[in-house]
mmCIF file of C-alpha atoms in Angstrom:
data_model
loop_
_atom_site.group_PDB
_atom_site.id
_atom_site.type_symbol
_atom_site.label_atom_id
_atom_site.label_comp_id
_atom_site.label_asym_id
_atom_site.label_seq_id
_atom_site.Cartn_x
_atom_site.Cartn_y
_atom_site.Cartn_z
ATOM 1 C CA MET A 380 1.904 1.746 22.803
ATOM 2 C CA GLU A 381 5.267 0.974 24.417
ATOM 3 C CA LEU A 382 5.590 -1.981 22.060
ATOM 4 C CA ILE A 383 5.161 0.320 19.069
ATOM 5 C CA HIS A 384 7.885 2.695 20.274
ATOM 6 C CA ALA A 385 10.193 -0.248 20.950
ATOM 7 C CA VAL A 386 9.645 -1.526 17.394
ATOM 8 C CA PHE A 387 10.403 1.918 15.936
ATOM 9 C CA SER A 388 13.608 2.113 17.969
ATOM 10 C CA LYS A 389 14.771 -1.299 16.771
ATOM 11 C CA ILE A 390 13.919 -0.482 13.158
ATOM 12 C CA LYS A 391 16.125 2.603 13.371
ATOM 13 C CA MET A 392 19.019 0.372 14.473
ATOM 14 C CA ASN A 393 18.459 -2.278 11.807
ATOM 15 C CA ARG A 394 21.871 -3.477 10.644
ATOM 16 C CA THR A 395 20.862 -3.996 7.040
ATOM 17 C CA ILE A 396 19.495 -0.470 6.712
ATOM 18 C CA GLU A 397 22.567 0.912 8.511
ATOM 19 C CA LYS A 398 24.830 -0.881 6.023
ATOM 20 C CA TYR A 399 23.297 1.014 3.108
ATOM 21 C CA ASN A 400 23.200 4.244 5.133
ATOM 22 C CA ARG A 401 26.986 4.028 5.458
ATOM 23 C CA ILE A 402 27.540 3.250 1.789
ATOM 24 C CA TYR A 403 25.500 6.249 0.606
ATOM 25 C CA SER A 404 26.033 8.558 3.605
ATOM 26 C CA ILE A 405 22.283 9.024 4.036
ATOM 27 C CA ASN A 406 19.507 8.174 6.473
ATOM 28 C CA ILE A 407 17.181 5.905 4.509
ATOM 29 C CA LEU A 408 14.330 6.015 7.020
ATOM 30 C CA GLU A 409 14.491 9.792 7.206
ATOM 31 C CA THR A 410 14.496 10.026 3.413
ATOM 32 C CA MET A 411 11.418 7.764 3.372
ATOM 33 C CA ASN A 412 9.774 10.062 5.957
ATOM 34 C CA PHE A 413 9.341 6.979 8.142
ATOM 35 C CA ASP A 414 8.380 8.852 11.329
ATOM 36 C CA LYS A 415 5.360 10.446 9.649
ATOM 37 C CA SER A 416 4.297 7.564 7.409
ATOM 38 C CA PHE A 417 1.749 4.795 7.846
ATOM 39 C CA ARG A 418 3.338 2.076 9.983
ATOM 40 C CA TRP A 419 2.292 -1.537 9.576
ATOM 41 C CA SER A 420 3.411 -2.456 13.083
ATOM 42 C CA GLU A 421 0.987 0.110 14.521
ATOM 43 C CA TYR A 422 -1.805 -1.222 12.308
ATOM 44 C CA TYR A 423 -1.010 -4.747 13.539
ATOM 45 C CA TRP A 424 -1.028 -3.522 17.162
ATOM 46 C CA TYR A 425 -4.542 -2.107 16.800
ATOM 47 C CA ILE A 426 -5.826 -5.246 15.077
ATOM 48 C CA SER A 427 -4.334 -7.382 17.851
ATOM 49 C CA LYS A 428 -5.840 -5.192 20.563
ATOM 50 C CA LEU A 429 -9.276 -5.396 18.962
ATOM 51 C CA SER A 430 -8.905 -9.174 18.650
ATOM 52 C CA ASN A 431 -7.421 -9.727 22.129
ATOM 53 C CA THR A 432 -4.437 -11.541 20.601
ATOM 54 C CA LEU A 433 -1.623 -9.241 21.787
ATOM 55 C CA ASN A 434 0.930 -11.328 23.737
ATOM 56 C CA TYR A 435 4.623 -11.745 24.584
ATOM 57 C CA ASN A 436 5.385 -12.838 20.987
ATOM 58 C CA SER A 437 3.869 -9.680 19.502
ATOM 59 C CA PHE A 438 7.099 -7.657 19.475
ATOM 60 C CA ASP A 439 8.855 -9.969 17.014
ATOM 61 C CA VAL A 440 5.747 -10.135 14.832
ATOM 62 C CA MET A 441 5.362 -6.347 14.854
ATOM 63 C CA TYR A 442 9.038 -5.928 13.970
ATOM 64 C CA GLY A 443 8.720 -8.429 11.114
ATOM 65 C CA VAL A 444 5.550 -6.756 9.882
ATOM 66 C CA GLU A 445 7.275 -3.368 9.824
ATOM 67 C CA LEU A 446 10.155 -4.832 7.818
ATOM 68 C CA ILE A 447 7.657 -6.115 5.233
ATOM 69 C CA GLY A 448 6.151 -2.629 5.028
ATOM 70 C CA ILE A 449 9.536 -0.987 4.512
ATOM 71 C CA ALA A 450 10.483 -3.612 1.914
ATOM 72 C CA ALA A 451 7.240 -2.928 0.039
ATOM 73 C CA ARG A 452 7.895 0.825 -0.007
ATOM 74 C CA LEU A 453 11.456 0.257 -1.210
ATOM 75 C CA MET A 454 10.132 -1.998 -3.968
ATOM 76 C CA ASP A 455 7.806 0.804 -5.064
ATOM 77 C CA ASP A 456 10.749 3.207 -5.097
ATOM 78 C CA LEU A 457 12.719 0.738 -7.189
ATOM 79 C CA LEU A 458 9.904 0.153 -9.682
ATOM 80 C CA ASP A 459 8.690 3.770 -9.881
ATOM 81 C CA ASN A 460 12.246 5.044 -10.279
ATOM 82 C CA ASP A 461 11.119 8.623 -9.645
ATOM 83 C CA THR A 462 11.518 9.019 -5.891
ATOM 84 C CA GLU A 463 14.190 10.781 -3.864
ATOM 85 C CA LEU A 464 15.576 7.459 -2.649
ATOM 86 C CA SER A 465 15.741 5.936 -6.141
ATOM 87 C CA ASN A 466 17.736 8.972 -7.252
ATOM 88 C CA ILE A 467 20.309 8.333 -4.507
ATOM 89 C CA ILE A 468 20.605 4.544 -4.274
ATOM 90 C CA CYS A 469 21.315 2.578 -7.442
ATOM 91 C CA SER A 470 18.637 0.131 -8.576
ATOM 92 C CA GLU A 471 20.868 -2.886 -7.885
ATOM 93 C CA HIS A 472 21.323 -1.875 -4.253
ATOM 94 C CA LEU A 473 17.646 -0.990 -3.833
ATOM 95 C CA SER A 474 16.775 -4.459 -5.099
ATOM 96 C CA LEU A 475 19.229 -6.075 -2.693
ATOM 97 C CA LEU A 476 18.061 -3.981 0.250
ATOM 98 C CA THR A 477 14.432 -4.887 -0.439
ATOM 99 C CA THR A 478 15.294 -8.583 -0.640
ATOM 100 C CA GLU A 479 17.414 -8.555 2.521
ATOM 101 C CA LEU A 480 14.651 -6.900 4.565
ATOM 102 C CA LEU A 481 12.016 -9.288 3.213
ATOM 103 C CA VAL A 482 14.187 -12.297 4.098
ATOM 104 C CA GLU A 483 14.796 -10.897 7.586
ATOM 105 C CA SER A 484 11.061 -10.445 8.014
ATOM 106 C CA LEU A 485 10.223 -13.966 6.870
ATOM 107 C CA GLU A 486 12.781 -15.377 9.293
ATOM 108 C CA LEU A 487 10.735 -13.784 12.092
ATOM 109 C CA ILE A 488 7.138 -14.363 10.977
ATOM 110 C CA GLY A 489 7.219 -16.742 8.013
ATOM 111 C CA ARG A 490 6.417 -19.712 10.251
ATOM 112 C CA HIS A 491 3.599 -17.956 12.108
ATOM 113 C CA LYS A 492 0.515 -20.194 12.012
ATOM 114 C CA ASN A 493 -1.532 -17.414 10.367
ATOM 115 C CA PHE A 494 1.060 -16.259 7.835
ATOM 116 C CA ASP A 495 -0.604 -16.619 4.432
ATOM 117 C CA TYR A 496 2.001 -17.029 1.693
ATOM 118 C CA ASN A 497 -0.730 -17.001 -0.946
ATOM 119 C CA LEU A 498 -1.516 -13.385 -0.045
ATOM 120 C CA LEU A 499 2.161 -12.468 -0.319
ATOM 121 C CA ARG A 500 2.223 -14.101 -3.758
ATOM 122 C CA GLU A 501 -0.912 -12.164 -4.751
ATOM 123 C CA ALA A 502 0.705 -8.871 -3.758
ATOM 124 C CA LEU A 503 3.880 -9.638 -5.706
ATOM 125 C CA HIS A 504 1.930 -10.819 -8.757
ATOM 126 C CA ALA A 505 -0.113 -7.608 -8.700
ATOM 127 C CA GLU A 506 3.126 -5.606 -8.657
ATOM 128 C CA PHE A 507 4.372 -7.677 -11.603
ATOM 129 C CA LEU A 508 1.238 -6.976 -13.640
ATOM 130 C CA ASP A 509 1.290 -3.312 -12.691
ATOM 131 C CA TYR A 510 4.813 -2.840 -14.012
ATOM 132 C CA SER A 511 4.741 -5.220 -16.960
ATOM 133 C CA THR A 512 1.503 -4.111 -18.640
ATOM 134 C CA VAL A 513 0.221 -0.731 -19.798
ATOM 135 C CA VAL A 514 -3.277 0.673 -19.896
ATOM 136 C CA ASP A 515 -5.219 0.396 -23.151
ATOM 137 C CA SER A 516 -8.794 -0.110 -24.319
ATOM 138 C CA SER A 517 -8.592 -3.839 -23.524
ATOM 139 C CA LYS A 518 -8.107 -3.243 -19.791
ATOM 140 C CA SER A 519 -11.407 -3.265 -17.922
ATOM 141 C CA ILE A 520 -12.419 -2.214 -14.438
ATOM 142 C CA ASP A 521 -12.822 -5.935 -13.689
ATOM 143 C CA PHE A 522 -9.170 -6.425 -14.684
ATOM 144 C CA TYR A 523 -8.189 -3.759 -12.156
ATOM 145 C CA PHE A 524 -10.145 -5.286 -9.280
ATOM 146 C CA GLN A 525 -9.127 -8.837 -10.114
ATOM 147 C CA ASN A 526 -5.426 -8.035 -10.452
ATOM 148 C CA ILE A 527 -3.999 -4.582 -9.700
ATOM 149 C CA VAL A 528 -5.811 -3.679 -6.467
ATOM 150 C CA GLN A 529 -4.219 -6.674 -4.725
ATOM 151 C CA LYS A 530 -1.050 -4.592 -4.418
ATOM 152 C CA SER A 531 -2.720 -3.112 -1.346
ATOM 153 C CA THR A 532 -5.525 -5.485 -0.353
ATOM 154 C CA ALA A 533 -3.330 -8.590 -0.164
ATOM 155 C CA ILE A 534 -0.857 -6.923 2.215
ATOM 156 C CA PHE A 535 -3.622 -5.492 4.413
ATOM 157 C CA ARG A 536 -5.257 -8.921 4.574
ATOM 158 C CA LEU A 537 -1.937 -10.630 5.309
ATOM 159 C CA ILE A 538 -1.155 -8.369 8.275
ATOM 160 C CA THR A 539 -4.753 -8.474 9.508
ATOM 161 C CA LYS A 540 -4.820 -12.271 9.504
ATOM 162 C CA LEU A 541 -1.630 -12.287 11.575
ATOM 163 C CA GLY A 542 -3.062 -9.913 14.173
ATOM 164 C CA SER A 543 -6.662 -11.150 14.310
ATOM 165 C CA ASN A 544 -6.119 -14.912 14.309
ATOM 166 C CA ASN A 545 -7.970 -15.171 10.992
ATOM 167 C CA ASN A 546 -11.050 -13.202 12.050
ATOM 168 C CA ASP A 547 -13.395 -13.256 9.034
ATOM 169 C CA SER A 548 -14.998 -9.830 9.653
ATOM 170 C CA LEU A 549 -11.617 -8.146 10.032
ATOM 171 C CA ASP A 550 -10.372 -9.907 6.889
ATOM 172 C CA LYS A 551 -13.293 -8.380 4.972
ATOM 173 C CA PHE A 552 -12.558 -5.036 6.613
ATOM 174 C CA ALA A 553 -8.926 -5.252 5.461
ATOM 175 C CA ASN A 554 -10.056 -5.934 1.899
ATOM 176 C CA HIS A 555 -12.310 -2.863 1.827
ATOM 177 C CA TYR A 556 -9.775 -0.620 3.528
ATOM 178 C CA GLY A 557 -6.947 -1.808 1.271
ATOM 179 C CA THR A 558 -9.136 -1.102 -1.748
ATOM 180 C CA LEU A 559 -9.871 2.485 -0.731
ATOM 181 C CA VAL A 560 -6.190 3.099 0.025
ATOM 182 C CA GLN A 561 -5.154 1.848 -3.427
ATOM 183 C CA ILE A 562 -7.787 3.918 -5.226
ATOM 184 C CA GLU A 563 -6.805 7.019 -3.226
ATOM 185 C CA ASN A 564 -3.183 6.434 -4.248
ATOM 186 C CA ASP A 565 -4.294 6.100 -7.861
ATOM 187 C CA ILE A 566 -6.122 9.431 -7.724
ATOM 188 C CA VAL A 567 -3.077 11.169 -6.253
ATOM 189 C CA GLY A 568 -0.815 9.546 -8.839
ATOM 190 C CA ILE A 569 -2.953 10.776 -11.725
ATOM 191 C CA LEU A 570 -3.421 14.352 -10.489
ATOM 192 C CA LYS A 571 0.120 15.093 -9.302
ATOM 193 C CA PHE A 572 2.659 16.819 -11.537
ATOM 194 C CA PRO A 573 4.694 15.350 -13.041
ATOM 195 C CA SER A 574 2.575 12.186 -13.237
ATOM 196 C CA THR A 575 4.548 9.044 -14.061
ATOM 197 C CA ASP A 576 1.257 7.123 -13.858
ATOM 198 C CA ILE A 577 0.205 8.989 -17.005
ATOM 199 C CA SER A 578 3.562 9.151 -18.783
ATOM 200 C CA GLU A 579 4.110 5.407 -18.248
ATOM 201 C CA LEU A 580 0.461 4.484 -18.984
ATOM 202 C CA LYS A 581 0.059 2.700 -15.635
ATOM 203 C CA ASN A 582 -2.996 0.549 -14.983
ATOM 204 C CA THR A 583 -4.541 2.917 -12.455
ATOM 205 C CA LEU A 584 -8.289 2.997 -11.944
ATOM 206 C CA PRO A 585 -8.786 6.627 -13.110
ATOM 207 C CA LEU A 586 -7.061 5.876 -16.425
ATOM 208 C CA ILE A 587 -8.872 2.576 -16.971
ATOM 209 C CA ALA A 588 -12.236 4.103 -16.087
ATOM 210 C CA SER A 589 -11.738 7.203 -18.229
ATOM 211 C CA ILE A 590 -10.793 5.161 -21.296
ATOM 212 C CA ASN A 591 -13.270 2.310 -21.049
ATOM 213 C CA THR A 592 -16.456 3.248 -19.270
ATOM 214 C CA LEU A 593 -17.041 6.958 -18.744
ATOM 215 C CA ASN A 594 -18.074 9.502 -21.342
ATOM 216 C CA SER A 595 -17.380 7.186 -24.281
ATOM 217 C CA ASN A 596 -17.408 10.083 -26.729
ATOM 218 C CA ASN A 597 -14.074 11.173 -25.308
ATOM 219 C CA ASN A 598 -12.427 7.765 -25.310
ATOM 220 C CA LYS A 599 -10.770 7.993 -28.710
ATOM 221 C CA SER A 600 -9.476 11.492 -28.130
ATOM 222 C CA LEU A 601 -8.062 10.486 -24.741
ATOM 223 C CA LEU A 602 -6.320 7.454 -26.229
ATOM 224 C CA SER A 603 -4.834 9.657 -28.934
ATOM 225 C CA LEU A 604 -3.539 12.081 -26.331
ATOM 226 C CA LEU A 605 -2.068 9.272 -24.209
ATOM 227 C CA ASN A 606 -0.278 7.736 -27.183
ATOM 228 C CA ASN A 607 1.232 11.045 -28.236
ATOM 229 C CA PRO A 608 4.448 11.696 -26.234
ATOM 230 C CA GLU A 609 4.198 15.394 -27.096
ATOM 231 C CA THR A 610 0.892 15.841 -25.245
ATOM 232 C CA PRO A 611 1.322 17.935 -22.072
ATOM 233 C CA ILE A 612 0.488 16.032 -18.889
ATOM 234 C CA GLN A 613 -1.879 18.824 -17.808
ATOM 235 C CA THR A 614 -3.924 18.343 -20.993
ATOM 236 C CA ILE A 615 -4.365 14.643 -20.280
ATOM 237 C CA GLN A 616 -5.228 15.338 -16.653
ATOM 238 C CA SER A 617 -7.939 17.774 -17.726
ATOM 239 C CA LYS A 618 -9.356 15.231 -20.165
ATOM 240 C CA ILE A 619 -9.443 12.524 -17.472
ATOM 241 C CA ILE A 620 -11.315 14.869 -15.137
ATOM 242 C CA GLU A 621 -13.773 15.675 -17.957
ATOM 243 C CA THR A 622 -14.682 12.004 -18.324
ATOM 244 C CA GLY A 623 -15.823 11.909 -14.708
ATOM 245 C CA ALA A 624 -13.285 9.212 -13.834
ATOM 246 C CA ILE A 625 -12.004 11.052 -10.747
ATOM 247 C CA ASP A 626 -15.546 11.526 -9.429
ATOM 248 C CA PHE A 627 -16.219 7.844 -10.091
ATOM 249 C CA CYS A 628 -13.106 6.834 -8.135
ATOM 250 C CA GLU A 629 -13.952 9.147 -5.243
ATOM 251 C CA GLU A 630 -17.420 7.609 -5.047
ATOM 252 C CA LEU A 631 -15.849 4.157 -4.862
ATOM 253 C CA VAL A 632 -13.510 5.328 -2.095
ATOM 254 C CA TYR A 633 -16.514 6.563 -0.104
ATOM 255 C CA SER A 634 -18.374 3.292 -0.718
ATOM 256 C CA GLU A 635 -15.414 1.190 0.439
ATOM 257 C CA LYS A 636 -15.013 3.423 3.496
ATOM 258 C CA MET A 637 -18.641 2.891 4.488
ATOM 259 C CA LYS A 638 -18.328 -0.884 4.037
ATOM 260 C CA ALA A 639 -15.180 -0.896 6.184
ATOM 261 C CA LEU A 640 -16.893 1.135 8.917
ATOM 262 C CA ILE A 641 -19.954 -1.142 8.953
ATOM 263 C CA LEU A 642 -17.691 -4.130 9.613
ATOM 264 C CA LEU A 643 -15.924 -2.303 12.460
ATOM 265 C CA GLU A 644 -19.295 -1.431 13.984
ATOM 266 C CA GLU A 645 -19.817 -5.156 14.561
ATOM 267 C CA LEU A 646 -17.016 -5.029 17.138
ATOM 268 C CA GLU A 647 -17.126 -3.532 20.601
ATOM 269 C CA CYS A 648 -16.764 0.264 20.645
ATOM 270 C CA THR A 649 -13.713 0.730 22.880
ATOM 271 C CA ASN A 650 -11.174 3.535 23.194
ATOM 272 C CA ASP A 651 -8.815 1.422 21.095
ATOM 273 C CA MET A 652 -11.474 1.161 18.388
ATOM 274 C CA LEU A 653 -11.932 4.938 18.339
ATOM 275 C CA LYS A 654 -8.154 5.446 18.153
ATOM 276 C CA PHE A 655 -7.935 2.856 15.377
ATOM 277 C CA LYS A 656 -10.561 4.650 13.290
ATOM 278 C CA ASN A 657 -8.768 7.931 13.871
ATOM 279 C CA TYR A 658 -5.407 6.383 12.921
ATOM 280 C CA LEU A 659 -6.886 5.137 9.648
ATOM 281 C CA GLU A 660 -8.726 8.449 9.082
ATOM 282 C CA LEU A 661 -12.057 6.642 8.940
ATOM 283 C CA GLU A 662 -13.947 8.996 11.230
ATOM 284 C CA ASN A 663 -16.546 11.087 9.405
#
């Protein structure tokens, strides 16, 4: 765990982040709630421990992995344009900050033998589709799983491959865990108020499912509500719940959780494994 604390300390002294802190007289990491958020370097540490791949090079990899995670969160802030940070830092600077951190990360880990650029491309392409298309009756659940969900799964798989030396079981685990994380985020995004996922007609699973597959008698009325800018968000949220889409998504989350746990059960049950499950909130 000393490695993890050392990575956190170095992140907090990152020169690029400090540059923007000075410009805007803020603490970016504090505004992002970094200390209490999911940390990719800690995830990598657990994967490496379970795979017996932790070594003297791990610090630089963990630091690079954390930079990718921060860059991804900043990209979300930039694209969502409804976060505290996006209200403080102009979009041009958020874009530059994201790019600078990604470049710094790739300088550290881009030549790692297990760094999969195809997965990075998948994640970026999923972000592109998510923010350049809107939900409608033509978008299917297959479209979601073939395109949008890679926002999470591709990054989880990328980091897992780095830490596990391309372990196939852990790669499958990362895919299932990344899927449940993305669907959970979708549920939160639909039910929160205000919901930009609804107002911007984002391709989230609850919206796609409610329009296309569940309780078809309500589909037309839901589409009418979504296409009417005067419709209160709470009305649309109630209609989505009526279709059973939230229940459907929660069932998928549970299914993906069970699949992820089954794959972890194939590995030795150590204290690190128990801590890993607890860190990911996978314990029943």
